[in-house]
Amino acid sequence: MPNGPDQAAYWRDFVIARCGFPNPARLAQQFEGAEFSDFCDCGCNSFSVRVRPGTAPIARQTKQGSVVFNADFALDSIGQLEIMLSVDGAGNLDRIDVMCNANSCPVPDAVLASIEPFHISASKSLIT
């Protein structure tokens, strides 16, 4: 499936349910009413997120945005799946990057529902 709104919705659900984010309820709030755009067509499944105004942030406010969370999964067929969540300066989700093998392989349309991350990294700026 090409990267676009349907694929972004798949990854939204996957991130909330499977990535081990420290506060999945707060993350889910970020997605309520959010708009997805800027769908990369290089083979990754990265996209931008515009959170609804007034939504509680997932990270503390900073002068600029940054990557605040990543989860890595082993995929038998192709290697490694990497998912990174970035926020804007206000601490709201603004981008999700989904890549395989440091973006050297295309991302599969779907992965096994039972897959668990083998590595998680969460920024100290996250609000938990």
Tab-separated table of N, CA and C in Angstrom:
chain	number	residue	atom	x	y	z
A	1	MET	N	0.845	-1.174	0.000
A	1	MET	CA	0.000	0.000	0.000
A	1	MET	C	0.894	1.242	0.000
A	2	PRO	N	0.623	2.191	-0.896
A	2	PRO	CA	1.440	3.407	-0.908
A	2	PRO	C	1.237	4.219	0.372
A	3	ASN	N	2.270	4.963	0.736
A	3	ASN	CA	2.178	5.811	1.907
A	3	ASN	C	1.130	6.887	1.650
A	4	GLY	N	0.217	7.061	2.583
A	4	GLY	CA	-0.859	8.026	2.466
A	4	GLY	C	-1.726	7.966	3.711
A	5	PRO	N	-2.912	8.562	3.671
A	5	PRO	CA	-3.766	8.618	4.866
A	5	PRO	C	-4.096	7.252	5.469
A	6	ASP	N	-4.385	6.258	4.642
A	6	ASP	CA	-4.722	4.935	5.177
A	6	ASP	C	-3.525	4.280	5.852
A	7	GLN	N	-2.363	4.395	5.231
A	7	GLN	CA	-1.158	3.821	5.826
A	7	GLN	C	-0.789	4.571	7.106
A	8	ALA	N	-0.967	5.888	7.125
A	8	ALA	CA	-0.697	6.676	8.334
A	8	ALA	C	-1.623	6.240	9.471
A	9	ALA	N	-2.879	5.960	9.158
A	9	ALA	CA	-3.827	5.491	10.180
A	9	ALA	C	-3.385	4.140	10.733
A	10	TYR	N	-2.869	3.265	9.865
A	10	TYR	CA	-2.345	1.979	10.327
A	10	TYR	C	-1.210	2.213	11.322
A	11	TRP	N	-0.249	3.084	10.962
A	11	TRP	CA	0.888	3.323	11.843
A	11	TRP	C	0.475	4.047	13.110
A	12	ARG	N	-0.503	4.935	13.042
A	12	ARG	CA	-1.033	5.579	14.258
A	12	ARG	C	-1.469	4.511	15.250
A	13	ASP	N	-2.296	3.575	14.785
A	13	ASP	CA	-2.803	2.518	15.656
A	13	ASP	C	-1.675	1.628	16.166
A	14	PHE	N	-0.725	1.317	15.298
A	14	PHE	CA	0.416	0.486	15.678
A	14	PHE	C	1.245	1.175	16.758
A	15	VAL	N	1.530	2.459	16.576
A	15	VAL	CA	2.348	3.204	17.540
A	15	VAL	C	1.677	3.217	18.913
A	16	ILE	N	0.392	3.483	18.951
A	16	ILE	CA	-0.313	3.536	20.233
A	16	ILE	C	-0.301	2.170	20.913
A	17	ALA	N	-0.551	1.110	20.155
A	17	ALA	CA	-0.721	-0.220	20.741
A	17	ALA	C	0.575	-0.997	20.957
A	18	ARG	N	1.593	-0.802	20.104
A	18	ARG	CA	2.729	-1.724	20.087
A	18	ARG	C	4.088	-1.133	20.460
A	19	CYS	N	4.232	0.175	20.493
A	19	CYS	CA	5.574	0.760	20.630
A	19	CYS	C	6.074	0.917	22.065
A	20	GLY	N	5.215	0.771	23.046
A	20	GLY	CA	5.662	0.925	24.426
A	20	GLY	C	5.841	2.368	24.853
A	21	PHE	N	5.089	3.285	24.221
A	21	PHE	CA	5.160	4.692	24.613
A	21	PHE	C	4.774	4.810	26.089
A	22	PRO	N	5.489	5.614	26.882
A	22	PRO	CA	5.260	5.662	28.324
A	22	PRO	C	3.857	6.113	28.755
A	23	ASN	N	3.182	6.909	27.952
A	23	ASN	CA	1.834	7.364	28.291
A	23	ASN	C	0.950	7.228	27.050
A	24	PRO	N	0.505	5.998	26.737
A	24	PRO	CA	-0.244	5.795	25.498
A	24	PRO	C	-1.574	6.546	25.450
A	25	ALA	N	-2.201	6.788	26.596
A	25	ALA	CA	-3.471	7.531	26.603
A	25	ALA	C	-3.240	8.977	26.159
A	26	ARG	N	-2.182	9.583	26.643
A	26	ARG	CA	-1.872	10.961	26.242
A	26	ARG	C	-1.485	11.015	24.765
A	27	LEU	N	-0.746	10.012	24.303
A	27	LEU	CA	-0.385	9.940	22.894
A	27	LEU	C	-1.641	9.791	22.037
A	28	ALA	N	-2.561	8.942	22.459
A	28	ALA	CA	-3.817	8.758	21.720
A	28	ALA	C	-4.584	10.069	21.617
A	29	GLN	N	-4.549	10.897	22.659
A	29	GLN	CA	-5.209	12.210	22.616
A	29	GLN	C	-4.599	13.086	21.530
A	30	GLN	N	-3.293	12.977	21.331
A	30	GLN	CA	-2.634	13.759	20.288
A	30	GLN	C	-3.198	13.415	18.907
A	31	PHE	N	-3.592	12.173	18.722
A	31	PHE	CA	-4.107	11.725	17.428
A	31	PHE	C	-5.586	12.051	17.214
A	32	GLU	N	-6.329	12.328	18.283
A	32	GLU	CA	-7.761	12.619	18.138
A	32	GLU	C	-7.945	13.910	17.343
A	33	GLY	N	-8.546	13.801	16.194
A	33	GLY	CA	-8.775	14.957	15.341
A	33	GLY	C	-7.542	15.478	14.629
A	34	ALA	N	-6.430	14.764	14.725
A	34	ALA	CA	-5.192	15.206	14.070
A	34	ALA	C	-5.300	15.014	12.557
A	35	GLU	N	-4.553	15.819	11.829
A	35	GLU	CA	-4.474	15.711	10.368
A	35	GLU	C	-3.113	15.153	9.994
A	36	PHE	N	-3.090	14.250	9.019
A	36	PHE	CA	-1.845	13.676	8.512
A	36	PHE	C	-1.551	14.277	7.138
A	37	SER	N	-0.269	14.548	6.885
A	37	SER	CA	0.125	15.135	5.593
A	37	SER	C	1.588	14.810	5.306
A	38	ASP	N	2.097	15.349	4.215
A	38	ASP	CA	3.499	15.218	3.822
A	38	ASP	C	3.954	13.760	3.840
A	39	PHE	N	3.221	12.918	3.124
A	39	PHE	CA	3.501	11.488	3.065
A	39	PHE	C	4.712	11.245	2.168
A	40	CYS	N	5.788	10.766	2.750
A	40	CYS	CA	7.003	10.505	1.992
A	40	CYS	C	6.770	9.350	1.023
A	41	ASP	N	7.336	9.433	-0.163
A	41	ASP	CA	7.146	8.384	-1.160
A	41	ASP	C	8.450	7.661	-1.508
A	42	CYS	N	9.440	7.717	-0.616
A	42	CYS	CA	10.740	7.090	-0.892
A	42	CYS	C	10.767	5.600	-0.570
A	43	GLY	N	9.725	5.087	0.057
A	43	GLY	CA	9.712	3.701	0.510
A	43	GLY	C	9.554	3.605	2.010
A	44	CYS	N	9.831	4.715	2.705
A	44	CYS	CA	9.542	4.759	4.135
A	44	CYS	C	8.040	5.029	4.276
A	45	ASN	N	7.546	5.088	5.475
A	45	ASN	CA	6.140	5.423	5.707
A	45	ASN	C	6.038	6.635	6.617
A	46	SER	N	6.927	7.597	6.454
A	46	SER	CA	6.952	8.786	7.291
A	46	SER	C	5.880	9.774	6.866
A	47	PHE	N	5.397	10.558	7.855
A	47	PHE	CA	4.358	11.542	7.584
A	47	PHE	C	4.334	12.595	8.691
A	48	SER	N	3.760	13.733	8.369
A	48	SER	CA	3.608	14.817	9.342
A	48	SER	C	2.252	14.705	10.028
A	49	VAL	N	2.206	15.236	11.242
A	49	VAL	CA	0.987	15.223	12.047
A	49	VAL	C	0.699	16.650	12.485
A	50	ARG	N	-0.533	17.090	12.283
A	50	ARG	CA	-0.967	18.384	12.811
A	50	ARG	C	-2.008	18.101	13.878
A	51	VAL	N	-1.626	18.357	15.135
A	51	VAL	CA	-2.477	18.085	16.281
A	51	VAL	C	-3.536	19.183	16.419
A	52	ARG	N	-4.710	18.773	16.857
A	52	ARG	CA	-5.811	19.722	17.071
A	52	ARG	C	-5.407	20.750	18.140
A	53	PRO	N	-5.657	22.041	17.903
A	53	PRO	CA	-5.323	23.071	18.899
A	53	PRO	C	-5.969	22.772	20.251
A	54	GLY	N	-5.233	23.048	21.312
A	54	GLY	CA	-5.740	22.843	22.654
A	54	GLY	C	-5.483	21.450	23.216
A	55	THR	N	-4.880	20.574	22.422
A	55	THR	CA	-4.572	19.221	22.886
A	55	THR	C	-3.405	19.269	23.861
A	56	ALA	N	-3.495	18.496	24.938
A	56	ALA	CA	-2.406	18.443	25.923
A	56	ALA	C	-1.150	17.901	25.257
A	57	PRO	N	-0.005	18.580	25.427
A	57	PRO	CA	1.239	18.140	24.782
A	57	PRO	C	1.757	16.841	25.385
A	58	ILE	N	2.641	16.157	24.640
A	58	ILE	CA	3.266	14.933	25.152
A	58	ILE	C	4.674	15.194	25.689
A	59	ALA	N	5.203	16.386	25.424
A	59	ALA	CA	6.546	16.741	25.889
A	59	ALA	C	6.545	18.189	26.370
A	60	ARG	N	7.524	18.500	27.205
A	60	ARG	CA	7.656	19.880	27.679
A	60	ARG	C	8.044	20.805	26.525
A	61	GLN	N	7.621	22.031	26.643
A	61	GLN	CA	7.893	23.039	25.625
A	61	GLN	C	9.395	23.336	25.564
A	62	THR	N	9.896	23.527	24.340
A	62	THR	CA	11.294	23.873	24.117
A	62	THR	C	11.364	24.953	23.041
A	63	LYS	N	12.559	25.456	22.774
A	63	LYS	CA	12.720	26.458	21.720
A	63	LYS	C	12.507	25.864	20.338
A	64	GLN	N	12.786	24.579	20.201
A	64	GLN	CA	12.603	23.908	18.911
A	64	GLN	C	12.157	22.479	19.165
A	65	GLY	N	11.617	21.865	18.160
A	65	GLY	CA	11.171	20.487	18.277
A	65	GLY	C	12.327	19.502	18.257
A	66	SER	N	11.999	18.245	18.531
A	66	SER	CA	13.027	17.209	18.525
A	66	SER	C	12.373	15.831	18.500
A	67	VAL	N	13.201	14.823	18.256
A	67	VAL	CA	12.746	13.441	18.394
A	67	VAL	C	12.653	13.169	19.895
A	68	VAL	N	11.495	12.652	20.336
A	68	VAL	CA	11.306	12.399	21.759
A	68	VAL	C	11.118	10.931	22.102
A	69	PHE	N	10.950	10.096	21.066
A	69	PHE	CA	10.721	8.673	21.334
A	69	PHE	C	11.089	7.871	20.103
A	70	ASN	N	11.695	6.713	20.332
A	70	ASN	CA	11.870	5.783	19.222
A	70	ASN	C	11.754	4.353	19.727
A	71	ALA	N	11.275	3.496	18.833
A	71	ALA	CA	11.130	2.073	19.111
A	71	ALA	C	11.658	1.307	17.910
A	72	ASP	N	12.431	0.268	18.172
A	72	ASP	CA	13.017	-0.560	17.118
A	72	ASP	C	12.496	-1.988	17.251
A	73	PHE	N	12.154	-2.575	16.108
A	73	PHE	CA	11.581	-3.918	16.052
A	73	PHE	C	12.410	-4.769	15.097
A	74	ALA	N	12.647	-6.026	15.457
A	74	ALA	CA	13.311	-6.966	14.561
A	74	ALA	C	12.263	-7.583	13.643
A	75	LEU	N	12.529	-7.529	12.343
A	75	LEU	CA	11.658	-8.151	11.348
A	75	LEU	C	12.435	-9.263	10.677
A	76	ASP	N	11.949	-10.477	10.796
A	76	ASP	CA	12.661	-11.630	10.237
A	76	ASP	C	12.935	-11.482	8.756
A	77	SER	N	11.960	-10.954	8.028
A	77	SER	CA	12.069	-10.945	6.570
A	77	SER	C	13.021	-9.873	6.028
A	78	ILE	N	13.137	-8.737	6.708
A	78	ILE	CA	13.927	-7.653	6.119
A	78	ILE	C	14.932	-6.999	7.055
A	79	GLY	N	14.919	-7.313	8.318
A	79	GLY	CA	15.876	-6.697	9.226
A	79	GLY	C	15.216	-5.965	10.361
A	80	GLN	N	15.275	-4.644	10.346
A	80	GLN	CA	14.835	-3.844	11.482
A	80	GLN	C	13.865	-2.756	11.050
A	81	LEU	N	12.810	-2.585	11.833
A	81	LEU	CA	11.841	-1.504	11.655
A	81	LEU	C	12.110	-0.475	12.734
A	82	GLU	N	12.236	0.798	12.331
A	82	GLU	CA	12.483	1.883	13.277
A	82	GLU	C	11.333	2.883	13.214
A	83	ILE	N	10.824	3.268	14.376
A	83	ILE	CA	9.747	4.252	14.457
A	83	ILE	C	10.208	5.364	15.387
A	84	MET	N	10.164	6.606	14.892
A	84	MET	CA	10.563	7.765	15.689
A	84	MET	C	9.423	8.779	15.732
A	85	LEU	N	9.177	9.315	16.924
A	85	LEU	CA	8.163	10.347	17.107
A	85	LEU	C	8.858	11.668	17.395
A	86	SER	N	8.470	12.705	16.664
A	86	SER	CA	9.034	14.042	16.858
A	86	SER	C	7.932	14.989	17.287
A	87	VAL	N	8.327	15.979	18.067
A	87	VAL	CA	7.395	17.014	18.518
A	87	VAL	C	7.874	18.379	18.042
A	88	ASP	N	6.948	19.330	18.029
A	88	ASP	CA	7.292	20.722	17.738
A	88	ASP	C	7.718	21.406	19.036
A	89	GLY	N	8.016	22.683	18.981
A	89	GLY	CA	8.463	23.423	20.152
A	89	GLY	C	7.440	23.477	21.271
A	90	ALA	N	6.159	23.342	20.938
A	90	ALA	CA	5.097	23.353	21.948
A	90	ALA	C	4.928	21.992	22.622
A	91	GLY	N	5.655	20.981	22.139
A	91	GLY	CA	5.574	19.655	22.736
A	91	GLY	C	4.501	18.762	22.143
A	92	ASN	N	3.951	19.190	20.999
A	92	ASN	CA	2.934	18.393	20.317
A	92	ASN	C	3.561	17.567	19.201
A	93	LEU	N	3.031	16.374	19.022
A	93	LEU	CA	3.475	15.493	17.957
A	93	LEU	C	3.415	16.235	16.629
A	94	ASP	N	4.493	16.161	15.844
A	94	ASP	CA	4.444	16.804	14.526
A	94	ASP	C	4.971	15.924	13.399
A	95	ARG	N	5.581	14.776	13.737
A	95	ARG	CA	6.078	13.888	12.682
A	95	ARG	C	6.257	12.485	13.233
A	96	ILE	N	5.952	11.520	12.386
A	96	ILE	CA	6.247	10.123	12.675
A	96	ILE	C	7.085	9.598	11.522
A	97	ASP	N	8.249	9.081	11.855
A	97	ASP	CA	9.125	8.468	10.859
A	97	ASP	C	9.090	6.964	11.061
A	98	VAL	N	8.755	6.241	9.991
A	98	VAL	CA	8.713	4.785	9.995
A	98	VAL	C	9.658	4.324	8.887
A	99	MET	N	10.726	3.623	9.282
A	99	MET	CA	11.756	3.229	8.316
A	99	MET	C	12.211	1.798	8.584
A	100	CYS	N	12.829	1.198	7.588
A	100	CYS	CA	13.472	-0.102	7.743
A	100	CYS	C	14.951	0.025	7.445
A	101	ASN	N	15.756	-0.527	8.325
A	101	ASN	CA	17.212	-0.575	8.142
A	101	ASN	C	17.777	0.798	7.790
A	102	ALA	N	17.493	1.779	8.640
A	102	ALA	CA	17.977	3.149	8.444
A	102	ALA	C	17.572	3.697	7.080
A	103	ASN	N	16.371	3.364	6.662
A	103	ASN	CA	15.759	3.831	5.408
A	103	ASN	C	16.467	3.294	4.169
A	104	SER	N	17.060	2.105	4.283
A	104	SER	CA	17.693	1.490	3.116
A	104	SER	C	16.817	0.429	2.455
A	105	CYS	N	15.672	0.108	3.070
A	105	CYS	CA	14.716	-0.867	2.520
A	105	CYS	C	13.317	-0.285	2.627
A	106	PRO	N	12.425	-0.637	1.717
A	106	PRO	CA	11.045	-0.169	1.843
A	106	PRO	C	10.358	-0.799	3.055
A	107	VAL	N	9.462	-0.054	3.646
A	107	VAL	CA	8.688	-0.517	4.800
A	107	VAL	C	7.565	-1.424	4.300
A	108	PRO	N	7.344	-2.568	4.973
A	108	PRO	CA	6.223	-3.421	4.567
A	108	PRO	C	4.894	-2.741	4.874
A	109	ASP	N	3.834	-3.135	4.156
A	109	ASP	CA	2.509	-2.550	4.373
A	109	ASP	C	2.012	-2.776	5.785
A	110	ALA	N	2.316	-3.924	6.356
A	110	ALA	CA	1.882	-4.264	7.710
A	110	ALA	C	2.921	-5.203	8.312
A	111	VAL	N	2.947	-5.268	9.634
A	111	VAL	CA	3.837	-6.191	10.339
A	111	VAL	C	3.001	-7.030	11.293
A	112	LEU	N	3.576	-8.108	11.774
A	112	LEU	CA	2.848	-8.993	12.677
A	112	LEU	C	2.340	-8.233	13.904
A	113	ALA	N	1.106	-8.471	14.267
A	113	ALA	CA	0.510	-7.792	15.419
A	113	ALA	C	1.190	-8.184	16.725
A	114	SER	N	1.856	-9.330	16.753
A	114	SER	CA	2.485	-9.804	17.986
A	114	SER	C	3.896	-9.260	18.191
A	115	ILE	N	4.400	-8.507	17.246
A	115	ILE	CA	5.774	-8.018	17.320
A	115	ILE	C	5.944	-7.056	18.508
A	116	GLU	N	7.082	-7.186	19.179
A	116	GLU	CA	7.418	-6.333	20.323
A	116	GLU	C	8.727	-5.605	20.034
A	117	PRO	N	8.879	-4.371	20.531
A	117	PRO	CA	10.144	-3.663	20.309
A	117	PRO	C	11.279	-4.316	21.086
A	118	PHE	N	12.459	-4.352	20.491
A	118	PHE	CA	13.625	-4.849	21.214
A	118	PHE	C	14.419	-3.693	21.815
A	119	HIS	N	14.109	-2.464	21.390
A	119	HIS	CA	14.776	-1.283	21.935
A	119	HIS	C	13.796	-0.120	21.952
A	120	ILE	N	13.736	0.579	23.083
A	120	ILE	CA	12.902	1.770	23.228
A	120	ILE	C	13.769	2.862	23.840
A	121	SER	N	13.619	4.070	23.321
A	121	SER	CA	14.310	5.220	23.882
A	121	SER	C	13.307	6.356	24.020
A	122	ALA	N	13.199	6.898	25.238
A	122	ALA	CA	12.246	7.976	25.499
A	122	ALA	C	12.987	9.178	26.083
A	123	SER	N	12.705	10.352	25.570
A	123	SER	CA	13.319	11.587	26.032
A	123	SER	C	12.852	11.916	27.453
A	124	LYS	N	13.719	12.548	28.194
A	124	LYS	CA	13.355	13.012	29.547
A	124	LYS	C	12.357	14.165	29.478
A	125	SER	N	12.166	14.747	28.283
A	125	SER	CA	11.221	15.856	28.156
A	125	SER	C	9.768	15.381	28.013
A	126	LEU	N	9.549	14.049	27.866
A	126	LEU	CA	8.186	13.536	27.760
A	126	LEU	C	7.415	13.798	29.046
A	127	ILE	N	6.139	14.083	28.915
A	127	ILE	CA	5.249	14.241	30.055
A	127	ILE	C	4.583	12.895	30.286
A	128	THR	N	4.873	12.272	31.404
A	128	THR	CA	4.329	10.928	31.664
A	128	THR	C	3.289	10.897	32.750
